[in-house]
XYZ file of C-alpha atoms in Angstrom:
574
model
C 99.503 70.051 123.496
C 100.629 73.347 125.150
C 100.601 71.827 128.636
C 102.893 68.980 127.506
C 105.585 71.171 125.923
C 108.058 73.701 127.269
C 107.920 77.378 126.340
C 111.032 77.032 124.190
C 109.572 74.062 122.325
C 106.335 75.909 121.652
C 108.298 78.951 120.499
C 110.280 76.801 118.058
C 107.179 75.131 116.633
C 105.313 78.436 116.347
C 108.217 80.233 114.672
C 108.547 77.495 112.078
C 104.830 77.537 111.445
C 104.896 81.269 110.681
C 108.061 80.861 108.583
C 106.385 78.115 106.535
C 103.253 80.205 105.955
C 105.438 83.129 104.897
C 107.372 80.930 102.466
C 104.107 79.573 101.051
C 102.711 83.081 100.608
C 105.930 84.302 98.999
C 105.850 81.460 96.481
C 102.219 82.129 95.550
C 102.858 85.865 95.337
C 105.650 85.283 92.840
C 103.548 82.812 90.822
C 100.846 85.436 90.313
C 103.457 88.118 89.651
C 105.156 86.041 86.954
C 101.909 85.789 85.016
C 102.388 89.443 84.106
C 104.826 88.553 81.346
C 102.278 86.274 79.672
C 99.502 88.824 80.166
C 101.669 91.440 78.447
C 102.622 89.179 75.531
C 99.001 88.140 74.997
C 97.628 91.653 75.515
C 95.361 90.274 78.255
C 94.331 93.417 80.133
C 91.404 91.823 81.965
C 93.623 88.939 83.103
C 96.155 91.426 84.431
C 93.408 93.240 86.335
C 92.231 89.951 87.857
C 95.785 89.055 88.881
C 96.093 92.448 90.573
C 93.098 91.716 92.817
C 94.111 88.092 93.429
C 97.583 89.122 94.557
C 96.232 91.765 96.941
C 94.039 89.157 98.664
C 96.851 86.643 99.196
C 98.516 88.370 102.139
C 95.509 88.644 104.402
C 94.549 85.018 103.813
C 98.081 83.804 104.569
C 98.487 85.831 107.759
C 95.020 84.759 108.860
C 95.848 81.091 108.223
C 99.003 81.351 110.342
C 97.108 83.037 113.182
C 94.411 80.368 113.219
C 96.979 77.565 113.168
C 98.724 79.142 116.150
C 95.433 79.489 118.028
C 94.803 75.789 117.530
C 98.322 74.865 118.621
C 98.722 77.154 121.632
C 95.115 77.001 122.782
C 94.771 78.771 126.154
C 98.396 79.995 125.971
C 97.857 81.877 122.724
C 98.396 85.245 124.463
C 101.416 84.168 126.509
C 103.888 86.923 125.604
C 106.875 84.990 126.939
C 106.226 82.308 124.308
C 105.789 84.970 121.636
C 109.030 86.673 122.653
C 110.822 83.361 122.217
C 108.991 82.771 118.951
C 110.199 86.128 117.632
C 113.824 85.304 118.521
C 113.663 81.887 116.833
C 111.911 83.357 113.790
C 114.622 85.989 113.387
C 117.196 83.237 113.080
C 115.048 81.274 110.623
C 114.701 84.184 108.174
C 118.237 85.577 108.282
C 119.234 83.558 105.216
C 116.150 84.523 103.224
C 116.572 87.243 100.586
C 113.184 88.665 101.603
C 113.994 88.885 105.325
C 112.592 92.422 105.541
C 109.168 91.389 104.282
C 109.241 88.276 106.480
C 109.615 90.465 109.587
C 106.497 92.397 108.633
C 104.587 89.143 108.084
C 105.415 88.110 111.670
C 104.021 91.453 112.863
C 100.839 90.883 110.845
C 100.306 87.524 112.520
C 101.032 88.987 115.953
C 98.463 91.733 115.515
C 95.821 89.181 114.656
C 96.396 87.649 118.077
C 96.983 90.691 120.298
C 94.991 93.904 120.167
C 98.135 95.903 120.924
C 97.690 99.647 121.284
C 100.914 101.177 120.061
C 103.701 98.640 119.584
C 105.332 95.949 121.699
C 108.980 95.281 120.763
C 108.918 92.023 122.696
C 106.550 90.390 120.198
C 106.891 92.620 117.110
C 109.713 93.721 114.836
C 109.219 97.404 115.630
C 112.698 97.913 114.172
C 114.480 95.354 112.048
C 116.625 92.774 113.838
C 119.402 93.265 111.291
C 121.792 96.216 111.450
C 122.763 95.636 107.821
C 121.003 93.620 105.111
C 122.041 89.952 105.401
C 121.997 89.420 101.641
C 122.354 92.323 99.241
C 125.315 91.561 96.949
C 126.301 94.756 95.120
C 125.351 94.928 91.465
C 123.112 91.880 91.559
C 119.938 93.901 91.082
C 120.943 95.411 87.718
C 122.731 94.584 84.482
C 125.371 96.814 82.937
C 125.186 97.433 79.185
C 127.869 99.177 77.140
C 127.724 100.213 73.509
C 128.865 102.990 71.181
C 125.926 105.151 70.149
C 122.673 105.720 72.036
C 120.522 103.686 69.632
C 122.828 100.680 69.989
C 122.743 101.065 73.772
C 118.928 101.073 73.780
C 118.965 97.939 71.612
C 121.316 96.265 74.111
C 118.936 97.160 76.955
C 115.995 95.631 75.092
C 117.905 92.476 74.239
C 118.928 92.106 77.877
C 115.293 92.030 79.028
C 113.305 88.807 78.928
C 110.247 90.110 77.084
C 109.235 86.895 75.282
C 107.691 88.769 72.370
C 108.551 90.184 68.956
C 108.978 93.875 68.226
C 107.206 95.556 65.354
C 110.377 97.419 64.372
C 113.039 97.430 67.080
C 115.613 99.333 65.032
C 113.147 102.126 64.301
C 112.131 102.367 67.972
C 115.724 102.422 69.236
C 116.612 105.238 66.876
C 113.525 107.235 67.888
C 114.264 106.706 71.595
C 117.892 107.715 71.018
C 116.791 110.986 69.405
C 114.846 111.919 72.528
C 117.719 111.013 74.850
C 120.403 112.719 72.769
C 118.322 115.892 72.490
C 117.880 116.070 76.260
C 121.591 115.454 76.816
C 122.560 118.242 74.432
C 120.161 120.667 76.117
C 121.735 119.871 79.477
C 125.298 120.160 78.155
C 126.099 116.526 78.965
C 128.363 114.176 76.980
C 126.954 111.180 75.065
C 126.084 108.018 77.003
C 127.842 104.719 76.433
C 126.805 102.793 79.558
C 123.477 101.833 81.115
C 122.644 100.073 84.377
C 119.164 98.583 84.103
C 117.208 96.608 86.707
C 117.362 92.969 85.706
C 113.615 92.536 85.988
C 110.714 93.992 83.991
C 108.097 96.148 85.724
C 104.582 95.316 84.514
C 101.422 97.286 85.210
C 98.172 97.455 83.258
C 98.952 97.207 79.562
C 102.522 98.445 79.948
C 105.951 96.974 80.596
C 108.794 99.164 81.853
C 112.574 98.833 81.848
C 114.016 100.990 84.622
C 117.548 102.071 85.470
C 120.097 104.786 84.736
C 122.384 106.027 82.004
C 125.974 107.080 82.678
C 127.128 110.240 80.900
C 130.602 111.025 82.110
C 130.263 111.521 85.868
C 126.525 112.155 85.591
C 123.852 109.553 86.281
C 120.568 109.964 84.442
C 117.481 107.969 85.450
C 115.726 106.242 82.582
C 112.569 104.242 82.020
C 111.489 102.757 78.712
C 107.743 102.223 78.398
C 106.734 99.310 76.178
C 103.327 98.444 74.761
C 102.230 95.303 72.971
C 100.120 96.149 69.953
C 98.407 93.526 67.827
C 101.321 93.671 65.432
C 103.955 93.304 68.160
C 105.845 95.145 70.911
C 106.921 98.761 70.530
C 108.745 101.316 72.680
C 106.039 103.873 73.457
C 107.853 106.425 75.621
C 111.185 107.397 77.160
C 111.469 108.972 80.618
C 114.803 110.512 81.630
C 114.167 112.674 84.701
C 113.646 111.988 88.386
C 110.252 113.684 88.164
C 109.119 111.415 85.328
C 110.202 108.302 87.215
C 108.590 109.581 90.392
C 105.271 109.929 88.567
C 105.744 106.438 87.112
C 106.149 105.078 90.680
C 103.488 107.399 92.084
C 101.372 106.813 95.182
C 98.370 107.367 92.890
C 99.133 104.301 90.760
C 98.363 100.604 91.144
C 101.257 98.419 92.233
C 103.756 96.973 89.758
C 104.047 93.265 89.090
C 107.799 92.786 89.165
C 109.407 89.413 89.900
C 112.420 89.890 92.164
C 114.158 87.900 94.879
C 115.787 90.720 96.839
C 113.247 93.482 97.551
C 115.618 95.431 99.801
C 118.279 95.600 97.103
C 115.727 96.602 94.478
C 114.342 99.385 96.672
C 117.873 100.654 97.361
C 118.524 100.802 93.616
C 115.238 102.611 92.964
C 116.038 105.042 95.791
C 119.205 106.052 93.977
C 117.082 106.915 90.927
C 114.404 108.735 92.977
C 116.131 110.033 96.145
C 113.164 112.209 97.163
C 110.765 109.277 97.308
C 110.359 107.419 100.588
C 111.473 103.795 100.691
C 108.056 103.049 102.160
C 106.467 104.280 98.967
C 108.852 102.283 96.796
C 108.156 99.049 98.679
C 104.454 99.707 98.176
C 104.864 100.495 94.484
C 106.471 97.094 93.798
C 103.589 95.267 95.471
C 104.697 94.990 99.100
C 102.182 97.378 100.617
C 102.244 95.744 104.047
C 105.971 96.302 104.383
C 105.442 99.781 102.987
C 103.228 100.405 106.031
C 106.008 99.109 108.293
C 108.595 101.397 106.708
C 106.254 104.387 106.887
C 105.611 103.797 110.578
C 109.359 103.513 111.229
C 109.904 106.789 109.361
C 107.192 108.408 111.455
C 108.730 107.210 114.738
C 112.147 108.455 113.642
C 110.707 111.848 112.698
C 108.937 112.233 116.028
C 112.096 111.313 117.948
C 114.177 113.889 116.084
C 111.696 116.792 116.049
C 109.223 118.515 118.306
C 106.486 118.546 115.662
C 102.947 118.441 116.986
C 99.911 117.097 115.188
C 97.720 119.897 113.854
C 94.719 120.338 111.592
C 95.521 119.700 107.922
C 95.068 122.563 105.481
C 91.779 122.760 103.626
C 88.057 122.867 104.276
C 86.970 120.433 107.013
C 84.911 117.535 105.731
C 81.669 116.057 107.050
C 82.987 112.482 107.263
C 86.656 112.639 108.275
C 88.803 114.582 110.716
C 92.127 115.166 108.970
C 95.377 116.155 110.676
C 99.092 116.152 109.962
C 102.612 116.767 111.269
C 104.131 119.901 109.673
C 107.468 118.251 108.832
C 106.115 114.873 107.725
C 104.396 114.680 104.346
C 101.355 112.574 105.214
C 97.880 113.196 106.603
C 95.959 111.092 109.120
C 92.244 110.601 108.505
C 89.856 109.412 111.220
C 86.186 108.684 110.582
C 83.795 110.881 112.553
C 81.224 109.313 114.877
C 78.398 111.212 113.178
C 78.116 112.655 109.683
C 76.482 116.028 109.154
C 73.727 116.663 106.632
C 73.360 115.946 103.775
C 75.498 112.812 104.274
C 73.354 109.674 104.554
C 76.016 106.988 104.719
C 77.423 104.659 107.356
C 80.864 104.081 108.797
C 81.032 100.698 107.051
C 80.145 102.335 103.744
C 83.103 104.703 104.116
C 85.444 101.772 104.796
C 84.053 99.919 101.782
C 84.935 102.877 99.538
C 88.545 102.753 100.737
C 88.637 99.007 100.047
C 87.319 99.692 96.552
C 90.103 102.208 95.893
C 92.692 99.779 97.278
C 91.808 97.113 94.709
C 90.878 99.328 91.783
C 93.060 100.833 89.058
C 93.865 104.250 90.535
C 94.778 105.667 87.110
C 97.251 108.124 88.611
C 94.375 110.103 90.148
C 93.434 108.328 93.408
C 95.689 108.674 96.454
C 96.768 105.362 97.998
C 95.561 105.092 101.604
C 97.282 102.879 104.163
C 94.925 101.553 106.831
C 96.268 101.433 110.406
C 94.796 100.118 113.638
C 95.764 100.923 117.229
C 98.292 103.676 116.655
C 99.410 105.517 119.777
C 101.151 108.870 120.258
C 102.065 111.008 123.305
C 99.291 113.413 124.265
C 101.708 116.363 124.309
C 102.351 115.905 120.586
C 98.806 117.074 119.764
C 97.623 120.635 119.328
C 95.060 121.088 122.159
C 92.302 122.285 119.807
C 92.892 119.326 117.502
C 92.762 116.873 120.396
C 89.553 118.432 121.695
C 88.011 118.086 118.224
C 89.139 114.470 117.839
C 87.727 113.453 121.220
C 84.482 115.290 120.518
C 83.897 114.138 116.939
C 85.690 110.771 116.869
C 85.167 109.387 120.368
C 84.471 105.893 119.034
C 87.934 105.792 117.519
C 90.105 108.214 119.514
C 90.739 107.919 123.243
C 93.301 108.891 125.861
C 95.098 106.094 127.687
C 97.964 106.535 130.175
C 99.050 109.852 128.709
C 98.822 108.532 125.153
C 96.346 109.298 122.380
C 95.172 106.009 120.890
C 93.759 105.881 117.359
C 91.845 102.632 117.040
C 91.431 103.118 113.284
C 92.846 105.591 110.780
C 93.969 106.026 107.195
C 97.325 107.551 106.313
C 97.806 109.221 102.929
C 100.442 111.348 101.244
C 99.788 115.015 101.902
C 98.822 117.103 98.897
C 97.647 120.706 98.617
C 93.825 120.930 98.484
C 92.797 122.223 95.072
C 90.761 125.122 96.466
C 93.754 126.206 98.564
C 96.082 125.815 95.565
C 93.866 127.939 93.301
C 93.698 130.663 95.951
C 97.493 130.964 95.783
C 97.292 132.204 92.195
C 100.120 129.917 90.996
C 99.619 127.885 87.783
C 95.870 128.113 88.309
C 94.878 127.601 84.681
C 97.075 124.508 84.340
C 95.598 123.093 87.550
C 92.036 123.740 86.400
C 92.671 121.991 83.092
C 94.251 119.040 84.889
C 91.277 118.978 87.262
C 89.084 118.208 84.267
C 91.589 115.653 82.983
C 91.585 113.972 86.393
C 87.815 113.509 86.170
C 88.248 112.044 82.671
C 91.018 109.674 83.772
C 88.889 108.422 86.659
C 85.974 107.846 84.298
C 88.270 105.945 81.931
C 89.129 103.620 84.809
C 85.457 103.126 85.664
C 85.294 105.473 88.671
C 82.853 108.294 89.375
C 84.125 110.536 92.223
C 80.610 111.409 93.324
C 81.487 114.736 94.906
C 83.271 117.071 92.485
C 83.889 119.951 94.888
C 87.350 121.497 94.623
C 88.100 120.740 98.290
C 87.977 117.013 97.568
C 90.809 117.194 95.040
C 94.456 118.026 95.666
C 97.623 118.988 93.820
C 100.816 116.930 94.167
C 104.330 118.382 94.258
C 104.530 117.570 90.545
C 101.456 119.704 89.814
C 99.108 116.768 89.136
C 95.509 116.953 90.350
C 94.355 113.920 92.343
C 91.220 112.880 94.235
C 91.255 111.862 97.905
C 87.722 112.066 99.363
C 86.205 108.621 98.870
C 82.958 108.495 100.862
C 80.783 109.325 97.805
C 83.008 107.519 95.285
C 81.406 104.735 93.263
C 81.943 102.729 90.104
C 80.738 104.229 86.854
C 78.600 101.162 86.222
C 76.490 101.846 89.328
C 75.479 105.334 88.152
C 72.458 106.323 86.086
C 73.434 109.434 84.148
C 70.400 111.540 83.234
C 69.524 114.772 81.483
C 67.437 117.202 83.503
C 63.771 116.938 82.428
C 62.097 120.029 81.023
C 59.765 121.570 83.599
C 56.049 121.751 82.853
C 55.568 125.086 84.603
C 57.349 128.047 86.150
C 56.177 126.913 89.582
C 58.005 123.602 89.081
C 61.272 125.457 88.503
C 60.833 127.458 91.718
C 59.991 124.423 93.837
C 62.497 123.520 96.570
C 61.561 119.860 96.124
C 62.303 117.984 92.888
C 59.140 117.831 90.787
C 60.306 114.654 89.017
C 61.307 111.244 90.434
C 64.999 110.812 91.329
C 66.563 107.426 92.024
C 69.396 106.856 94.550
C 71.987 106.378 91.785
C 70.770 109.117 89.452
C 73.409 111.640 88.394
C 72.704 114.861 86.473
C 75.963 116.088 84.865
C 74.316 119.413 83.957
C 74.387 120.285 87.646
C 78.154 119.814 87.984
C 78.821 123.381 86.863
C 76.839 124.707 89.824
C 78.939 122.886 92.411
C 82.457 123.053 90.960
C 83.223 126.359 92.636
C 85.026 127.852 89.626
C 84.398 131.467 88.736
C 85.465 134.043 86.178
C 88.483 133.258 84.059
C 89.063 129.829 85.649
C 85.512 128.795 84.849
C 86.040 129.857 81.233
C 89.291 127.876 81.050
C 87.585 124.761 82.390
C 84.680 125.048 79.955
C 87.028 125.640 77.009
C 88.276 122.047 77.216
C 85.915 120.131 79.459
C 82.406 121.369 78.604
C 81.380 117.847 77.583
C 81.712 116.733 81.237
C 78.343 118.459 81.789
C 76.655 116.266 79.170
C 74.993 113.021 80.267
C 75.710 111.533 76.838
C 79.464 111.816 77.457
C 79.221 109.862 80.674
C 76.849 107.385 79.050
C 79.391 106.634 76.323
C 82.126 105.993 78.881
C 79.750 103.824 80.853
C 78.909 101.788 77.749
C 82.600 101.173 77.059
C 83.124 99.920 80.607
C 80.124 97.596 80.366
C 81.484 96.148 77.142
C 84.650 95.184 79.019
C 86.847 97.819 77.398
C 89.821 98.753 79.568
C 91.103 102.229 78.761
C 94.675 102.689 79.895
C 95.806 105.954 81.439
C 99.563 105.966 81.030
C 101.937 107.602 83.535
C 103.791 109.837 81.110
C 103.122 112.858 78.928
C 102.793 113.093 75.163
C 106.216 114.757 75.095
C 107.800 111.534 76.369
C 106.299 109.423 73.588
C 108.244 108.402 70.507
C 107.433 110.205 67.278
C 106.607 106.903 65.594
C 103.876 106.093 68.148
C 101.928 109.341 67.867
């Protein structure tokens, strides 16, 4: 067929093919997303977890289907960039009336990159920047509802009634009054007048066992972010917590959490609204948090390009102890790190490159429980050679030559992971600031991961980090595994003194055997900090503790780790 048709005709057919595959994907994405309401009403945690994985797999299949259809249609002209340039122009016109035009641009890029192994970017065949100077369709106010009522409790009741929750409350009046007490107390402490108006997103945010109503309260000229956390108990729905600060909402939408299931037509408008509530959070992160991780990657890359154009920042080694598996580097003024897999892993690592990638795929699909850093996978990034610290570049070429190369004055990264930058826990503790709180949260992080069915594998301090909100998170995934794969054991009693002195284990050890008693030796905590850790987390060194968590996981029990503190919870739910 290609030889019989003109370039413009092929471009038109190809553009419509990609548009149709995008529309099909978008419809299926929303079908899975809408199930969240039923999962919440029925208390179906396992169904929600399955939907999470199903939805993540949809994108790759859809982009792959479009690429294969184009290969079949264009045949030997599949890499004709003049056709693709025309296809991009036609496609831009086809999506301009779609409310999800921004995501549709990224989908085109995803298809393109399945055809061309482009190092860097090619604006002729990719939407490196959006084609639209201003959003084609973002009517003001359409993303939220405005509620007005005298009295905070009545306002909360109006918010609840305005949401389509399709379930009965245990005692809505009681919950509204309890939520109002929390809000009114915080307002009084801040010297703010009472609230009479609320602007709440007109869609419900579902994740795990929770449902969240998100927006802002108006108190005079002040705008106060708010999120109501709802749980569905056997007896009915209840308000579980109230969040009223930017920090609390930022943790709710954290890069360490699984993505929300939120049914919306205008993602750009929703992200703009959320940005007003959390101005310090990147739009890239907000797109990702509402389930559009591919467009989140696009936005992050655009932010990175903008930063590099406006600054002279050079890539340099990231803070912390170098690892045996990854080379990690960063830009001082840009809050992410780049991780590249080494060609060879030093002893005692006995894993493969594919194993490392599989661990990142596991984290991508698993419940991150607020403790695992989301990693965006990139291929064929390219940056000017002068933007690299010479010692860093020498190290990358020496240790990562399979992945990093120099081409026409550019440093090409064939494969990398990009994560939010956090302060390594060992570096944080050396600063002497809030050390005891960080150590206690370190133990809680291990517990939260176990509750989600994850065993970090390597519990060294250097593999954990501290976020700007003071939360301890885990980011070194090469030894990470599921709790179910581990065999937690108690150290056998030695038969002789010689056995204890032996450098070789005198008892058989399987590849998945884990001895929690040994954790204390490798944690790297000393003195007062060691005492603080043991005061609350001594049971982490007991195989029976891990065995009980493992048994719960095997029985299908899903233990929720909620993104708010006890202080945010209503008195009636404690």
